[in-house]
CSV table of C-alpha atoms and ligand atoms in Angstrom, one decimal:
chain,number,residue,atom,x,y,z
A,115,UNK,CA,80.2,115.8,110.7
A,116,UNK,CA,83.1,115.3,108.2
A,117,UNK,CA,86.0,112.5,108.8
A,118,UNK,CA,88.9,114.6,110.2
A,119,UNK,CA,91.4,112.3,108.7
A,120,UNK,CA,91.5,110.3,105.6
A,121,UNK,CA,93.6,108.0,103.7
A,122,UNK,CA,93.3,107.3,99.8
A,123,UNK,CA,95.1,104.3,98.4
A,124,UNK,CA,96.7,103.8,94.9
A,125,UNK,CA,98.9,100.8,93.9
A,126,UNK,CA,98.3,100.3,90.3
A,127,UNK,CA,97.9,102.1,86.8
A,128,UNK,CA,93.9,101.9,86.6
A,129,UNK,CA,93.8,103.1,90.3
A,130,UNK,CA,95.3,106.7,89.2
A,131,UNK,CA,92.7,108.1,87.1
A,132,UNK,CA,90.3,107.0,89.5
A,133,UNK,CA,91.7,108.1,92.9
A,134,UNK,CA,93.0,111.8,91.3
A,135,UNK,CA,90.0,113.7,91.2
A,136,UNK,CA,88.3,112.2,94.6
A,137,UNK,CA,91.3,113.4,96.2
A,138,UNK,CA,91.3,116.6,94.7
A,139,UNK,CA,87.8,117.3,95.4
A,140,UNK,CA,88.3,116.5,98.8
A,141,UNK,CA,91.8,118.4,99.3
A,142,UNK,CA,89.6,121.2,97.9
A,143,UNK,CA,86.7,121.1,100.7
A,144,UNK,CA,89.5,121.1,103.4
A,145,UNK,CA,89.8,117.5,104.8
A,146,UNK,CA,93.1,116.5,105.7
A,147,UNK,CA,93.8,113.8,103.0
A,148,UNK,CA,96.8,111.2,102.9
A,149,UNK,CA,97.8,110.0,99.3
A,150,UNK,CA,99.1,106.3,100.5
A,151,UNK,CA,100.6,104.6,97.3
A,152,UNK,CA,101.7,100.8,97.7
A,153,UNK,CA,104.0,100.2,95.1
A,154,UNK,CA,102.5,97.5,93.6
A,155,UNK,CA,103.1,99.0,90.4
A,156,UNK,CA,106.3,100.6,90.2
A,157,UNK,CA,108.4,101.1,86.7
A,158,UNK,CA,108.3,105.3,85.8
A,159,UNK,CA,105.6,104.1,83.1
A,160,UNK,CA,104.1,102.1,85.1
A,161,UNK,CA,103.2,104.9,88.0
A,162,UNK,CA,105.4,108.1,88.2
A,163,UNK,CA,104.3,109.6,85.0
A,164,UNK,CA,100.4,109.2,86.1
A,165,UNK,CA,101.0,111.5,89.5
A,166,UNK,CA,102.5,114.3,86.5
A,167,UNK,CA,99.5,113.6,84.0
A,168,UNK,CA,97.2,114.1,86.2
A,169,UNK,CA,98.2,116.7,88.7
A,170,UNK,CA,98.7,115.0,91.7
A,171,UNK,CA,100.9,115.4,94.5
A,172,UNK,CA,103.4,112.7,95.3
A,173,UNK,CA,102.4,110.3,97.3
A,174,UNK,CA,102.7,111.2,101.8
A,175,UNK,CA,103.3,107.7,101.9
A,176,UNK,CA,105.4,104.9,99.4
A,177,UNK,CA,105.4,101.8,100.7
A,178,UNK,CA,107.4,99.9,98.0
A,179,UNK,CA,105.9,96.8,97.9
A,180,UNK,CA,106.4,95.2,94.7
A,181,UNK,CA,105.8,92.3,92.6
A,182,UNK,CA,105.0,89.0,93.7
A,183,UNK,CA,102.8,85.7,94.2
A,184,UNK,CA,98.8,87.0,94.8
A,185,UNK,CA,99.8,86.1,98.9
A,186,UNK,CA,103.1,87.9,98.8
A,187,UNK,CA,102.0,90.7,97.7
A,188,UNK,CA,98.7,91.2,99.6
A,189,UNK,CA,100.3,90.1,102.8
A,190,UNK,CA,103.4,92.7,102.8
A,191,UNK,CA,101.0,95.5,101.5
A,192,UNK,CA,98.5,94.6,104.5
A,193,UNK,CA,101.4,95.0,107.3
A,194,UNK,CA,102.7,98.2,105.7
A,195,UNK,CA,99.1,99.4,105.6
A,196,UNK,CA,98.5,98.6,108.8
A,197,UNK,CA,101.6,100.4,109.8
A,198,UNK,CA,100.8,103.5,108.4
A,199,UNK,CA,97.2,103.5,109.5
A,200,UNK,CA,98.3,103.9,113.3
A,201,UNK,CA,100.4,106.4,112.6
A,202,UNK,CA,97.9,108.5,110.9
A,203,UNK,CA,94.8,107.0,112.2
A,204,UNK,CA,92.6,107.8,109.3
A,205,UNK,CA,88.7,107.6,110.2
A,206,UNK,CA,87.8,106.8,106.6
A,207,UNK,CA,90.0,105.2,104.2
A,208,UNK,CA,89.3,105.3,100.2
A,209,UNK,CA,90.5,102.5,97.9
A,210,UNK,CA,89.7,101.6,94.4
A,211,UNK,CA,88.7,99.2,91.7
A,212,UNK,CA,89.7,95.5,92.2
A,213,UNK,CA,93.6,95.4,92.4
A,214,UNK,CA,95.4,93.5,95.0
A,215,UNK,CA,96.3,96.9,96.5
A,216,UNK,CA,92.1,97.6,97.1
A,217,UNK,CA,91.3,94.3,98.8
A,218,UNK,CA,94.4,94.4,101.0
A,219,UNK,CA,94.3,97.8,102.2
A,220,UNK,CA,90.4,97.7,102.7
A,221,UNK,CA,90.8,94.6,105.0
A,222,UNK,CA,93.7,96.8,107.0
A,223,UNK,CA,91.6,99.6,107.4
A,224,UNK,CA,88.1,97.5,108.5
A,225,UNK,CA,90.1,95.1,111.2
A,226,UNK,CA,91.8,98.7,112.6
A,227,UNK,CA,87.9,99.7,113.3
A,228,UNK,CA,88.0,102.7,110.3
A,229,UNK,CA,85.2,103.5,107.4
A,230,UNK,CA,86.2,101.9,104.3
A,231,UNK,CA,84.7,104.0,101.2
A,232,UNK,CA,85.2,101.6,97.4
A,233,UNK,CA,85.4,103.9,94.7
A,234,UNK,CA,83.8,101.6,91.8
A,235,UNK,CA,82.0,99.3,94.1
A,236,UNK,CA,79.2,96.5,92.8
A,237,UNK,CA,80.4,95.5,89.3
A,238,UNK,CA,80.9,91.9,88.6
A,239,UNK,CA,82.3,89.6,85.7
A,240,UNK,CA,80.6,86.6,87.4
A,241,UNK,CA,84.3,84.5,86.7
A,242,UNK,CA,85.8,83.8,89.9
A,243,UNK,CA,88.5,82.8,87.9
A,244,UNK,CA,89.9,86.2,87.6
A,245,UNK,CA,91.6,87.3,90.8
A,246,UNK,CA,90.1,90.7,90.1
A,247,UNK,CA,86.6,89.0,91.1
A,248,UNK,CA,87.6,87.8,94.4
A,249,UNK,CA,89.2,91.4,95.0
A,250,UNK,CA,85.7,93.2,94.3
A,251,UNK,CA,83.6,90.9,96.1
A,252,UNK,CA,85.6,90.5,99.3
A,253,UNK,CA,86.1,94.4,99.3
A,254,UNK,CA,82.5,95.2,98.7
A,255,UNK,CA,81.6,93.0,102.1
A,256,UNK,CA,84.9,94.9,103.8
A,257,UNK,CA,83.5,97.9,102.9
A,258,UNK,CA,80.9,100.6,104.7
A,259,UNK,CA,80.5,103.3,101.2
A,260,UNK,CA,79.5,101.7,98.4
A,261,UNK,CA,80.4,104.3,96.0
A,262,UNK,CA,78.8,103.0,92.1
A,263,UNK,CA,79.6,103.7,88.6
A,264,UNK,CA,76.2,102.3,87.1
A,265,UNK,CA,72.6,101.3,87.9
A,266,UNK,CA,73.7,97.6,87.0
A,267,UNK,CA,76.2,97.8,90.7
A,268,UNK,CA,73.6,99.1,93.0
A,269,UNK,CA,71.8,95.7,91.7
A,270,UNK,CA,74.9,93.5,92.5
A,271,UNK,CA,75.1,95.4,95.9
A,272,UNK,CA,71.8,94.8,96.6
A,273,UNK,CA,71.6,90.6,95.8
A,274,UNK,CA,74.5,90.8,97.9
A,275,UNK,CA,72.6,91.8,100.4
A,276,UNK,CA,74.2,94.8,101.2
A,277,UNK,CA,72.3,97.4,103.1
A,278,UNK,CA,70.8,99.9,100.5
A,279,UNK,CA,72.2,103.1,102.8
A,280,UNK,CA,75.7,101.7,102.3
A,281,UNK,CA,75.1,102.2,98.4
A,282,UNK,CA,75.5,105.7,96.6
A,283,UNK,CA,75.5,105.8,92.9
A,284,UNK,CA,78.0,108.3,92.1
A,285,UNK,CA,79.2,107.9,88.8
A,286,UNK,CA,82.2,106.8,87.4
A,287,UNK,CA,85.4,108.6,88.1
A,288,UNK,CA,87.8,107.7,85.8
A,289,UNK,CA,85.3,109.5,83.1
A,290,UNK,CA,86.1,112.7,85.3
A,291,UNK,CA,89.7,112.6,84.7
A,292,UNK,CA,89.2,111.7,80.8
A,293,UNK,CA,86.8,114.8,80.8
A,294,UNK,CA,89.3,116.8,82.6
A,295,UNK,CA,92.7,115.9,80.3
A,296,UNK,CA,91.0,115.4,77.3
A,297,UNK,CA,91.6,118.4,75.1
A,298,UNK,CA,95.4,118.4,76.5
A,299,UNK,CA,95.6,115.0,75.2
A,300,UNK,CA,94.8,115.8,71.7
A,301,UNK,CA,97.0,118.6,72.0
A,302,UNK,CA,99.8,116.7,72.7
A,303,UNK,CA,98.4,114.4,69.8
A,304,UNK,CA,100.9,111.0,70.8
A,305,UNK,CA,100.0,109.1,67.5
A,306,UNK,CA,102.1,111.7,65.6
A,307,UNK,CA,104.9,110.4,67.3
A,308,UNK,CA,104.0,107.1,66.1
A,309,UNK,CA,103.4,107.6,62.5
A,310,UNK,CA,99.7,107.6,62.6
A,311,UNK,CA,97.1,109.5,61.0
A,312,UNK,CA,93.3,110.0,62.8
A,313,UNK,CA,90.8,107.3,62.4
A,314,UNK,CA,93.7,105.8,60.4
A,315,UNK,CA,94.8,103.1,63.0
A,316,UNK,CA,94.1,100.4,65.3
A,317,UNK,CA,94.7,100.2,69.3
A,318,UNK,CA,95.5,96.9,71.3
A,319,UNK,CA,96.4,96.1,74.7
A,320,UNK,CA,96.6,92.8,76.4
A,321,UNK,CA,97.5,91.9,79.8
A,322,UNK,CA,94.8,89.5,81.5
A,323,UNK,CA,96.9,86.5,82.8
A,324,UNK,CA,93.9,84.2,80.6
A,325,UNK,CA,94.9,85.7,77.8
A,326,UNK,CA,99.3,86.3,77.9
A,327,UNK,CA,100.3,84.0,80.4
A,328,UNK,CA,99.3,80.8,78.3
A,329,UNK,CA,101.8,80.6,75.2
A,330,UNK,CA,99.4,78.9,72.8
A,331,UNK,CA,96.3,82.3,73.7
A,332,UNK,CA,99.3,84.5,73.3
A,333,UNK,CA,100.4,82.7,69.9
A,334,UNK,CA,96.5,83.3,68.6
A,335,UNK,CA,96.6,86.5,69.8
A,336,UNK,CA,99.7,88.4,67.6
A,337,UNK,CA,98.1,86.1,64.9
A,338,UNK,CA,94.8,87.8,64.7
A,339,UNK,CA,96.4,91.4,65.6
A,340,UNK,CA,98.7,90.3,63.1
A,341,UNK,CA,95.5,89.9,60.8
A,342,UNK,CA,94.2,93.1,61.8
A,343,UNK,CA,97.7,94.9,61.1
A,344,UNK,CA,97.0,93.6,57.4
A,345,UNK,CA,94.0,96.0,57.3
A,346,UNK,CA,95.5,98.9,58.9
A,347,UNK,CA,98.2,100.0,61.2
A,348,UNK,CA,98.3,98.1,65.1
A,349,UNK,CA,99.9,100.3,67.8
A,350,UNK,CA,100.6,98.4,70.7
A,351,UNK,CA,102.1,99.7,73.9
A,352,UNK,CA,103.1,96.2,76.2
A,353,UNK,CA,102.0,95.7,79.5
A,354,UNK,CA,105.4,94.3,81.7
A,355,UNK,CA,103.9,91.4,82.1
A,356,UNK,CA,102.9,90.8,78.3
A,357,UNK,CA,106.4,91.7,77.4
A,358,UNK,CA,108.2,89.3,79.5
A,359,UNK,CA,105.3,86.5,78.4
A,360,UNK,CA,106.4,87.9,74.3
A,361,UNK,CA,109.9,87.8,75.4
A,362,UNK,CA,109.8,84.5,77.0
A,363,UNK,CA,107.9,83.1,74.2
A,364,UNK,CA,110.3,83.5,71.4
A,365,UNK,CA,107.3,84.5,68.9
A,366,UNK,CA,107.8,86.6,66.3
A,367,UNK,CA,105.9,89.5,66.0
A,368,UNK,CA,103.8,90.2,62.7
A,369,UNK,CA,104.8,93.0,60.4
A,370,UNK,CA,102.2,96.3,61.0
A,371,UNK,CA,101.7,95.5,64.5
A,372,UNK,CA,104.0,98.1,66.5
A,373,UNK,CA,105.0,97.5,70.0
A,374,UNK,CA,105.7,100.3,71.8
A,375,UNK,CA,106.3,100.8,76.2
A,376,UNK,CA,103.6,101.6,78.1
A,377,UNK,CA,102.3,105.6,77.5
A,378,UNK,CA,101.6,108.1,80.2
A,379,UNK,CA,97.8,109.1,80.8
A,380,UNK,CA,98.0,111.8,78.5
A,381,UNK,CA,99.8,110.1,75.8
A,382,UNK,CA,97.4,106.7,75.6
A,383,UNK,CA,94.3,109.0,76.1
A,384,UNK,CA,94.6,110.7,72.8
A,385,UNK,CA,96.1,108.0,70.8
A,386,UNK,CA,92.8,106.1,72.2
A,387,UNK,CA,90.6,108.7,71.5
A,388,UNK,CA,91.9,108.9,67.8
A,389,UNK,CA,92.0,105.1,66.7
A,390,UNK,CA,89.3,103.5,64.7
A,391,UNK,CA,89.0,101.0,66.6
A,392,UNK,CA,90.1,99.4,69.9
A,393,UNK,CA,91.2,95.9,70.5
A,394,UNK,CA,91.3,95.2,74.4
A,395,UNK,CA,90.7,92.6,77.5
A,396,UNK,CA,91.7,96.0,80.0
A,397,UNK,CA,88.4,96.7,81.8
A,398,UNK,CA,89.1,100.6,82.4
A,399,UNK,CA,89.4,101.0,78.5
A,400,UNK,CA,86.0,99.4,77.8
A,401,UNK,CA,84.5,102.7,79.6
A,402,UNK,CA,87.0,105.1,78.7
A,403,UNK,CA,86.2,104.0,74.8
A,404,UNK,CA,82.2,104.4,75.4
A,405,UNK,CA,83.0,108.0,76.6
A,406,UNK,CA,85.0,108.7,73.7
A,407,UNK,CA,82.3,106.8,71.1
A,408,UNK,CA,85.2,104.9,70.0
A,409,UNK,CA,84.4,101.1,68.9
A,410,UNK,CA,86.3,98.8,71.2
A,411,UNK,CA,86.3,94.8,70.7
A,412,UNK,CA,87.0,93.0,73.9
A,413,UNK,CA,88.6,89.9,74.1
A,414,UNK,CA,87.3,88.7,76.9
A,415,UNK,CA,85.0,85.7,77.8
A,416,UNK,CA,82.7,88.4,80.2
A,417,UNK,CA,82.6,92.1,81.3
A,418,UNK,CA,82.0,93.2,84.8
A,419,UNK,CA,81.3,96.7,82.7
A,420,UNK,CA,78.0,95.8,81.0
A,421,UNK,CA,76.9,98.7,81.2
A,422,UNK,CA,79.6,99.7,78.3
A,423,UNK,CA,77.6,96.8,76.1
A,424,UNK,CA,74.6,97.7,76.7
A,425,UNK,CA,74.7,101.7,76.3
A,426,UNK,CA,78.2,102.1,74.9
A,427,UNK,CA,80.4,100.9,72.2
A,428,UNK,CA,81.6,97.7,73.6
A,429,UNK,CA,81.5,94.7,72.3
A,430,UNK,CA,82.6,91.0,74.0
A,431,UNK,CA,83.8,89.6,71.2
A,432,UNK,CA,85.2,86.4,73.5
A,433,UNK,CA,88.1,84.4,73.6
A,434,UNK,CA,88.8,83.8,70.2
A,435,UNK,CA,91.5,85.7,68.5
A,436,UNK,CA,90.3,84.0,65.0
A,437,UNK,CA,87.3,86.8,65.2
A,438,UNK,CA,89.3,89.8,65.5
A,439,UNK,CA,90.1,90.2,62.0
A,440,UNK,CA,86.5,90.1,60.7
A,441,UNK,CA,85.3,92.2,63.3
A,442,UNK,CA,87.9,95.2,62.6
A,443,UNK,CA,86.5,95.0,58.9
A,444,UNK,CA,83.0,95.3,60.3
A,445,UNK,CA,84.1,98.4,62.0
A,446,UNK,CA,86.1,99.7,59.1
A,447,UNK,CA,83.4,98.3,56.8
A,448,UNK,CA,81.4,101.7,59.0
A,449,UNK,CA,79.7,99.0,60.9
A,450,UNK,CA,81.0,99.5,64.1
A,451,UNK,CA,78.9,99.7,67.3
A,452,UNK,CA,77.7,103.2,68.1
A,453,UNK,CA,76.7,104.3,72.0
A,454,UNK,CA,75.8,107.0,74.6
A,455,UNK,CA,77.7,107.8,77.6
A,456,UNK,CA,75.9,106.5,80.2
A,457,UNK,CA,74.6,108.5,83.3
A,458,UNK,CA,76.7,110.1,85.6
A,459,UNK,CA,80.0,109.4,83.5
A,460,UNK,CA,79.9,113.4,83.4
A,461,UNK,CA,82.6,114.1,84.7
A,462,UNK,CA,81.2,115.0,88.2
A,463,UNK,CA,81.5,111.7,89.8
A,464,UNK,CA,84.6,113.1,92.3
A,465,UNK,CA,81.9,116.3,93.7
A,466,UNK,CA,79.7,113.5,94.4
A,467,UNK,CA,81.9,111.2,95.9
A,468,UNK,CA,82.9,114.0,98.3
A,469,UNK,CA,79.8,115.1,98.9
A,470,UNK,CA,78.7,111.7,100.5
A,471,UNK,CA,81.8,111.8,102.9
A,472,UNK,CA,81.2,115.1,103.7
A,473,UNK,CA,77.2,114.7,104.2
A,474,UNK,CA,76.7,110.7,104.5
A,475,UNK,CA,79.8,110.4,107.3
A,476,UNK,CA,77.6,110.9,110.3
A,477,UNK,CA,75.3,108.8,109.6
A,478,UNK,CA,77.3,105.8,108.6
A,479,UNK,CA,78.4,106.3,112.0
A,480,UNK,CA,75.2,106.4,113.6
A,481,UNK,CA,74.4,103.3,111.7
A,482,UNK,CA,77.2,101.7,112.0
A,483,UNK,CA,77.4,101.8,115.8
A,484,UNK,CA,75.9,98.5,117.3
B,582,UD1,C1,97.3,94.4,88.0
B,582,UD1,C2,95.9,94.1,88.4
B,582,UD1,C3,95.0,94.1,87.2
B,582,UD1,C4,95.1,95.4,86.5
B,582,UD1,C5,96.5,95.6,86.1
B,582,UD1,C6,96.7,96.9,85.3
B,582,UD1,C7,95.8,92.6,90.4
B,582,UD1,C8,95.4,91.2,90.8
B,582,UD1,N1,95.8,92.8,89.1
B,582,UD1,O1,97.7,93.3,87.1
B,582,UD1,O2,93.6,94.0,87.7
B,582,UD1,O3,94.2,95.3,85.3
B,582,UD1,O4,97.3,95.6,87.3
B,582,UD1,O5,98.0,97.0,84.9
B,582,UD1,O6,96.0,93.5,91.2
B,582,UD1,N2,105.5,94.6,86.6
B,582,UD1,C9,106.6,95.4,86.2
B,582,UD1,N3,106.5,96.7,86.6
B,582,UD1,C10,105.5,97.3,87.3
B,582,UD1,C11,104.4,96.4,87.6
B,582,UD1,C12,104.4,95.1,87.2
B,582,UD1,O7,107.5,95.0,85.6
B,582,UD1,O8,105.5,98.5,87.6
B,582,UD1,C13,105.5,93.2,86.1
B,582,UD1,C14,106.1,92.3,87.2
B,582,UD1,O9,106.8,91.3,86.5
B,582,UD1,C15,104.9,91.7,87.8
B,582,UD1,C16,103.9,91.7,86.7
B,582,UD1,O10,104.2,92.8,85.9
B,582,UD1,O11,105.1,90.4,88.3
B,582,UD1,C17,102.4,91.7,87.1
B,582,UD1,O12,102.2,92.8,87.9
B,582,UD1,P1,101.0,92.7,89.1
B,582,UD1,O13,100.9,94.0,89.8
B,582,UD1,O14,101.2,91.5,89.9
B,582,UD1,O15,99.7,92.5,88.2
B,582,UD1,P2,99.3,93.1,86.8
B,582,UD1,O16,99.3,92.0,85.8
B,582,UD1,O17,99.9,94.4,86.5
């Protein structure tokens, strides 16, 4: 028996490329499938241009929720959730990665009595420092699919003590939509726009509240992108946040190092695919970078992705911006970490996905029923 009605949840930028072709794939075995988008990311860079990149339809539902404190935010999308699940009264609901958008919608949709499928389920930085930990954890306990990206999450799940026939290791999605746009990407070829040449430049993003919200971090940080702009061009497109912390800050910005908005998908994906090296504390671009073989250095104290260390071509180079010049010239020095792309990042993750509702539905019924 397949659900009859199902709602998928965005809110924020890495939840696009992850949601797209699950939806899809379902839309294409005929389930009746609500796009439900929360708003917690909102600017046109931010969201619009993501639904355009990667082909999907607008969203059925908007609820327009906004910024706000970690309990604002939650709370306002719970009781719009919760709003739009008795209208539609989905029997599954879909939600993804570790944004305040996944935990609150996946608490809505287990309290109303529905299935709650979480796309990327089991990974773990350990740090329950970063509100992103809480988010997977408590989702993972809300949630009846486990739906994994590698071996190391159907461990997690399972010290957890999460029932093994809850856990399906799928794959990871946001590979299939990289696999998918990739050749358009480098058609579009955004780093001409920039100036750059191939394997001639260097990538950064930064948004992690550990690492922009505390002036004296940020200061470090534009100091050692500032040493790797020395070696060879920084392009930089600011995170919202990271802007207003910049802005707020008064700090200059070192010469080389170019700040640009935030890119569409298609955009970023082929100026990432191109650089020599990446620079990064995002957790979707660790994975995106071991499918493309691209050296990334993370500056991040721990990596729920370990997967991308051990297999691909991440490396946590910590907290310390002081080591990001010397590791650049490492990388340029041809000593950069080489991978493979780990299994089931094949672009195939979505059919699976959607085979497990459409087999695995009945009996997570049957075993869910007391
Ligand atoms: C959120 C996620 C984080 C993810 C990141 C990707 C949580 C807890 N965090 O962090 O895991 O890596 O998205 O971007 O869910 N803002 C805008 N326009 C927007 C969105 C945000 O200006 O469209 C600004 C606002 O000032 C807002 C701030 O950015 O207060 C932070 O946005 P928020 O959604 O709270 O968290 P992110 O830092 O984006």
């Amino acid at each position: 028996m397949k659900p009859q009605r199902i709602s998928c949840v965005v809110g924020a930028r890495p939840n696009f490329m992850k949601v797209a072709p699950v939806y899809l794939a379902l839309r294409d075995r005929g389930l009746q499938v609500r796009l439900v988008h929360t708003g917690q990311h909102y600017d046109a860079k931010m969201s619009a241009v993501f639904f355009d990149d990667l082909g999907m339809p607008r969203p059925d539902a908007f609820l327009g929720v906004g910024s706000g404190s970690h309990a604002a935010q939650t709370a306002k999308i719970m009781t719009l959730f919760e709003q739009d699940c008795l209208q539609f009264q989905p029997e599954l609901v879909l939600v993804a990665g570790d944004v305040n958008s996944t935990i609150a919608c996946a608490l809505v949709a287990s309290k109303l009595g529905a299935a709650v499928g979480h796309i990327e389920a089991g990974l773990r930085s350990g740090d329950w420092a970063m509100p992103e930990e809480i988010n997977r954890v408590l989702t993972d306990h809300a949630s009846d699919l486990l739906l994994t990206p590698s071996p190391d999450a159907d461990v997690n799940l399972a010290a957890d003590g999460i029932a093994p026939w809850r856990i399906h290791f799928v794959g990871n999605c946001m590979i299939d939509s990289l696999r998918k746009h990739l050749a358009r990407a480098l058609e579009i070829g955004a780093w001409r726009e920039h100036g750059l040449q191939p394997k001639e430049y260097a990538v950064a993003t930064l948004h992690r509240p550990s690492n922009v919200d505390d002036p004296a971090q940020l200061a470090a940080l534009l100091a050692g992108l500032g040493e790797v702009s020395a070696q060879l061009p920084v392009v930089f497109p600011v995170h919202p946040r990271t802007s207003a912390r910049i802005a707020a800050s008064g700090l200059a910005v070192p010469p080389g190092l170019q700040l640009v908005e935030p890119l569409g998908y298609l955009q970023f994906l082929g100026i990432m695919a191109q650089a020599a090296v990446v620079a990064t504390d995002s957790g979707g671009m660790q994975e995106e970078t071991t499918a493309l073989g691209v050296p990334c250095l993370t500056l991040r104290a721990n990596t729920e992705r370990p997967i991308t260390i051990t297999e691909g071509t991440n490396t946590l180079l910590g907290t310390d911006p002081a080591l990001l010049g010397p590791a650049v010239a490492e990388v340029l020095a041809g000593r950069g970490k080489g991978g493979r792309v780990p299994d089931r990042w094949d672009g195939r993750a979505a059919q699976r996905i959607a085979d497990v509702v459409c087999a695995g539905f009945e009996t997570l019924l049957e075993r869910s029923t007391p």
